[in-house]
Amino acid sequence: MLVRDAMTTVVLTIGPAHTLRQAATLMSARRVGAAVVLDPDGTGIGILTERDVLNSLGLGQDPDSERAHAHTTTDVVFADPSWTLEDAAHAMTHGGFRHLIVLERGEPAGIVSVRDIIRCWVPARRRAAAQHTPA
């Protein structure tokens, strides 16, 4: 199974000047754990995750004044839609993160998360096990 089969194609994008509260509100409303941060004048494409917001709050920072750009991961590992889910899982495990931005022709085409991979793997593994069960 490929990343294109598992990825979420409706991507929440925000700008670097969004506050963490604004980002968290949008992420919560869309029930996603990450937002793609587009900064054409700065670092390009980055990602802000729920963990980034939580870390800021844990440090006692004000979510109404903290800006996304200060908490965005900019050294992002990007996935290709043609990667296997095993490739994506390996990249996540190796890098210690739970989301990959999927790029197609240099533009964000989706996000794949650990949850997306599990959602695809569980039914596939059940089908495979059922096929190998003696009747």
PDB file of C-alpha atoms in Angstrom:
ATOM      1  CA  MET A   1       0.000   0.000   0.000  1.00  0.00           C
ATOM      2  CA  LEU A   2       1.274   3.490  -0.863  1.00  0.00           C
ATOM      3  CA  VAL A   3       1.313   6.840   0.918  1.00  0.00           C
ATOM      4  CA  ARG A   4      -1.173   8.197  -1.654  1.00  0.00           C
ATOM      5  CA  ASP A   5      -3.656   5.546  -0.455  1.00  0.00           C
ATOM      6  CA  ALA A   6      -3.391   6.584   3.193  1.00  0.00           C
ATOM      7  CA  MET A   7      -2.721  10.318   3.175  1.00  0.00           C
ATOM      8  CA  THR A   8      -5.249  12.970   4.086  1.00  0.00           C
ATOM      9  CA  THR A   9      -5.621  15.248   1.076  1.00  0.00           C
ATOM     10  CA  VAL A  10      -7.465  18.101   2.776  1.00  0.00           C
ATOM     11  CA  VAL A  11      -4.532  19.868   4.391  1.00  0.00           C
ATOM     12  CA  LEU A  12      -4.844  22.583   7.012  1.00  0.00           C
ATOM     13  CA  THR A  13      -2.447  25.370   6.047  1.00  0.00           C
ATOM     14  CA  ILE A  14      -1.620  28.380   8.164  1.00  0.00           C
ATOM     15  CA  GLY A  15       0.773  31.286   7.921  1.00  0.00           C
ATOM     16  CA  PRO A  16       3.771  31.920  10.158  1.00  0.00           C
ATOM     17  CA  ALA A  17       2.027  34.864  11.851  1.00  0.00           C
ATOM     18  CA  HIS A  18      -0.891  32.808  13.157  1.00  0.00           C
ATOM     19  CA  THR A  19      -0.902  32.640  16.943  1.00  0.00           C
ATOM     20  CA  LEU A  20      -0.689  29.275  18.594  1.00  0.00           C
ATOM     21  CA  ARG A  21      -4.254  29.744  19.826  1.00  0.00           C
ATOM     22  CA  GLN A  22      -5.464  30.366  16.275  1.00  0.00           C
ATOM     23  CA  ALA A  23      -3.567  27.322  15.050  1.00  0.00           C
ATOM     24  CA  ALA A  24      -4.897  25.152  17.883  1.00  0.00           C
ATOM     25  CA  THR A  25      -8.448  26.342  17.245  1.00  0.00           C
ATOM     26  CA  LEU A  26      -8.201  25.453  13.551  1.00  0.00           C
ATOM     27  CA  MET A  27      -6.565  22.099  14.276  1.00  0.00           C
ATOM     28  CA  SER A  28      -9.221  21.259  16.841  1.00  0.00           C
ATOM     29  CA  ALA A  29     -12.098  22.283  14.563  1.00  0.00           C
ATOM     30  CA  ARG A  30     -10.737  20.087  11.752  1.00  0.00           C
ATOM     31  CA  ARG A  31      -9.744  17.291  14.126  1.00  0.00           C
ATOM     32  CA  VAL A  32      -6.161  17.148  12.856  1.00  0.00           C
ATOM     33  CA  GLY A  33      -2.890  16.910  14.730  1.00  0.00           C
ATOM     34  CA  ALA A  34      -0.796  19.086  12.435  1.00  0.00           C
ATOM     35  CA  ALA A  35      -0.918  22.149  10.222  1.00  0.00           C
ATOM     36  CA  VAL A  36       1.309  22.907   7.268  1.00  0.00           C
ATOM     37  CA  VAL A  37       2.926  26.317   7.731  1.00  0.00           C
ATOM     38  CA  LEU A  38       3.483  28.116   4.446  1.00  0.00           C
ATOM     39  CA  ASP A  39       6.069  30.893   4.629  1.00  0.00           C
ATOM     40  CA  PRO A  40       6.950  31.925   1.076  1.00  0.00           C
ATOM     41  CA  ASP A  41       9.095  34.828   2.343  1.00  0.00           C
ATOM     42  CA  GLY A  42      11.004  32.795   4.906  1.00  0.00           C
ATOM     43  CA  THR A  43      11.555  29.131   5.527  1.00  0.00           C
ATOM     44  CA  GLY A  44       9.173  27.777   2.894  1.00  0.00           C
ATOM     45  CA  ILE A  45       7.133  24.787   4.043  1.00  0.00           C
ATOM     46  CA  GLY A  46       7.092  23.736   7.681  1.00  0.00           C
ATOM     47  CA  ILE A  47       4.847  21.871  10.080  1.00  0.00           C
ATOM     48  CA  LEU A  48       3.260  22.794  13.393  1.00  0.00           C
ATOM     49  CA  THR A  49       1.989  19.872  15.431  1.00  0.00           C
ATOM     50  CA  GLU A  50      -0.148  19.470  18.514  1.00  0.00           C
ATOM     51  CA  ARG A  51       3.047  18.543  20.356  1.00  0.00           C
ATOM     52  CA  ASP A  52       4.586  21.924  19.422  1.00  0.00           C
ATOM     53  CA  VAL A  53       1.567  23.722  20.891  1.00  0.00           C
ATOM     54  CA  LEU A  54       1.645  21.540  24.007  1.00  0.00           C
ATOM     55  CA  ASN A  55       5.374  22.156  24.519  1.00  0.00           C
ATOM     56  CA  SER A  56       4.816  25.914  24.333  1.00  0.00           C
ATOM     57  CA  LEU A  57       2.000  25.761  26.874  1.00  0.00           C
ATOM     58  CA  GLY A  58       4.133  23.576  29.122  1.00  0.00           C
ATOM     59  CA  LEU A  59       6.782  26.294  29.117  1.00  0.00           C
ATOM     60  CA  GLY A  60       4.169  28.812  30.282  1.00  0.00           C
ATOM     61  CA  GLN A  61       4.147  30.730  26.994  1.00  0.00           C
ATOM     62  CA  ASP A  62       1.079  32.751  26.020  1.00  0.00           C
ATOM     63  CA  PRO A  63      -0.778  31.082  23.125  1.00  0.00           C
ATOM     64  CA  ASP A  64      -2.246  34.460  22.164  1.00  0.00           C
ATOM     65  CA  SER A  65       1.131  36.056  21.589  1.00  0.00           C
ATOM     66  CA  GLU A  66       3.292  33.125  20.478  1.00  0.00           C
ATOM     67  CA  ARG A  67       3.448  32.886  16.686  1.00  0.00           C
ATOM     68  CA  ALA A  68       3.506  29.707  14.648  1.00  0.00           C
ATOM     69  CA  HIS A  69       6.859  30.578  13.048  1.00  0.00           C
ATOM     70  CA  ALA A  70       8.599  30.342  16.426  1.00  0.00           C
ATOM     71  CA  HIS A  71       7.388  26.759  16.919  1.00  0.00           C
ATOM     72  CA  THR A  72       7.361  25.426  13.372  1.00  0.00           C
ATOM     73  CA  THR A  73       9.580  22.529  12.402  1.00  0.00           C
ATOM     74  CA  THR A  74      11.364  23.676   9.264  1.00  0.00           C
ATOM     75  CA  ASP A  75      13.788  20.787   8.742  1.00  0.00           C
ATOM     76  CA  VAL A  76      10.891  18.663   7.539  1.00  0.00           C
ATOM     77  CA  VAL A  77      11.172  15.198   6.056  1.00  0.00           C
ATOM     78  CA  PHE A  78       8.808  15.119   3.103  1.00  0.00           C
ATOM     79  CA  ALA A  79       7.138  12.004   1.742  1.00  0.00           C
ATOM     80  CA  ASP A  80       6.372  11.218  -1.863  1.00  0.00           C
ATOM     81  CA  PRO A  81       2.933   9.825  -2.737  1.00  0.00           C
ATOM     82  CA  SER A  82       4.635   6.797  -4.296  1.00  0.00           C
ATOM     83  CA  TRP A  83       6.403   5.794  -1.077  1.00  0.00           C
ATOM     84  CA  THR A  84       5.199   2.598   0.528  1.00  0.00           C
ATOM     85  CA  LEU A  85       3.604   2.856   3.954  1.00  0.00           C
ATOM     86  CA  GLU A  86       6.639   0.956   5.218  1.00  0.00           C
ATOM     87  CA  ASP A  87       8.881   3.752   3.857  1.00  0.00           C
ATOM     88  CA  ALA A  88       6.754   6.358   5.634  1.00  0.00           C
ATOM     89  CA  ALA A  89       6.684   4.398   8.897  1.00  0.00           C
ATOM     90  CA  HIS A  90      10.467   3.976   8.735  1.00  0.00           C
ATOM     91  CA  ALA A  91      10.970   7.734   8.186  1.00  0.00           C
ATOM     92  CA  MET A  92       8.683   8.534  11.118  1.00  0.00           C
ATOM     93  CA  THR A  93      10.358   6.023  13.421  1.00  0.00           C
ATOM     94  CA  HIS A  94      13.847   7.133  12.411  1.00  0.00           C
ATOM     95  CA  GLY A  95      12.993  10.839  12.769  1.00  0.00           C
ATOM     96  CA  GLY A  96      10.870  10.556  15.912  1.00  0.00           C
ATOM     97  CA  PHE A  97       7.763  12.248  14.533  1.00  0.00           C
ATOM     98  CA  ARG A  98       4.171  11.289  13.744  1.00  0.00           C
ATOM     99  CA  HIS A  99       3.341  13.299  10.599  1.00  0.00           C
ATOM    100  CA  LEU A 100       4.840  13.592   7.133  1.00  0.00           C
ATOM    101  CA  ILE A 101       3.957  16.288   4.634  1.00  0.00           C
ATOM    102  CA  VAL A 102       3.422  14.669   1.257  1.00  0.00           C
ATOM    103  CA  LEU A 103       4.823  16.716  -1.626  1.00  0.00           C
ATOM    104  CA  GLU A 104       3.855  16.346  -5.245  1.00  0.00           C
ATOM    105  CA  ARG A 105       5.618  18.568  -7.776  1.00  0.00           C
ATOM    106  CA  GLY A 106       7.002  20.633  -4.876  1.00  0.00           C
ATOM    107  CA  GLU A 107       3.577  21.442  -3.402  1.00  0.00           C
ATOM    108  CA  PRO A 108       1.840  19.966  -0.331  1.00  0.00           C
ATOM    109  CA  ALA A 109      -0.541  17.274  -1.599  1.00  0.00           C
ATOM    110  CA  GLY A 110      -1.422  15.785   1.757  1.00  0.00           C
ATOM    111  CA  ILE A 111      -0.305  14.664   5.171  1.00  0.00           C
ATOM    112  CA  VAL A 112       0.186  11.112   6.307  1.00  0.00           C
ATOM    113  CA  SER A 113       0.159  10.331  10.009  1.00  0.00           C
ATOM    114  CA  VAL A 114       0.854   7.293  12.115  1.00  0.00           C
ATOM    115  CA  ARG A 115      -2.913   7.013  12.582  1.00  0.00           C
ATOM    116  CA  ASP A 116      -3.424   6.962   8.792  1.00  0.00           C
ATOM    117  CA  ILE A 117      -0.906   4.146   8.419  1.00  0.00           C
ATOM    118  CA  ILE A 118      -2.487   2.087  11.188  1.00  0.00           C
ATOM    119  CA  ARG A 119      -5.948   2.692   9.694  1.00  0.00           C
ATOM    120  CA  CYS A 120      -4.725   1.114   6.447  1.00  0.00           C
ATOM    121  CA  TRP A 121      -2.598  -1.656   7.910  1.00  0.00           C
ATOM    122  CA  VAL A 122      -5.113  -3.133  10.365  1.00  0.00           C
ATOM    123  CA  PRO A 123      -7.773  -4.161   7.789  1.00  0.00           C
ATOM    124  CA  ALA A 124      -5.104  -5.360   5.350  1.00  0.00           C
ATOM    125  CA  ARG A 125      -3.498  -7.532   8.013  1.00  0.00           C
ATOM    126  CA  ARG A 126      -6.902  -8.930   9.056  1.00  0.00           C
ATOM    127  CA  ARG A 127      -7.673  -9.851   5.436  1.00  0.00           C
ATOM    128  CA  ALA A 128      -4.283 -11.497   5.046  1.00  0.00           C
ATOM    129  CA  ALA A 129      -4.751 -13.474   8.274  1.00  0.00           C
ATOM    130  CA  ALA A 130      -8.237 -14.585   7.192  1.00  0.00           C
ATOM    131  CA  GLN A 131      -6.861 -15.847   3.892  1.00  0.00           C
ATOM    132  CA  HIS A 132      -4.312 -17.982   5.715  1.00  0.00           C
ATOM    133  CA  THR A 133      -6.742 -19.443   8.245  1.00  0.00           C
ATOM    134  CA  PRO A 134      -7.616 -23.072   7.470  1.00  0.00           C
ATOM    135  CA  ALA A 135     -11.302 -23.719   6.816  1.00  0.00           C
TER     136      ALA A 135
END
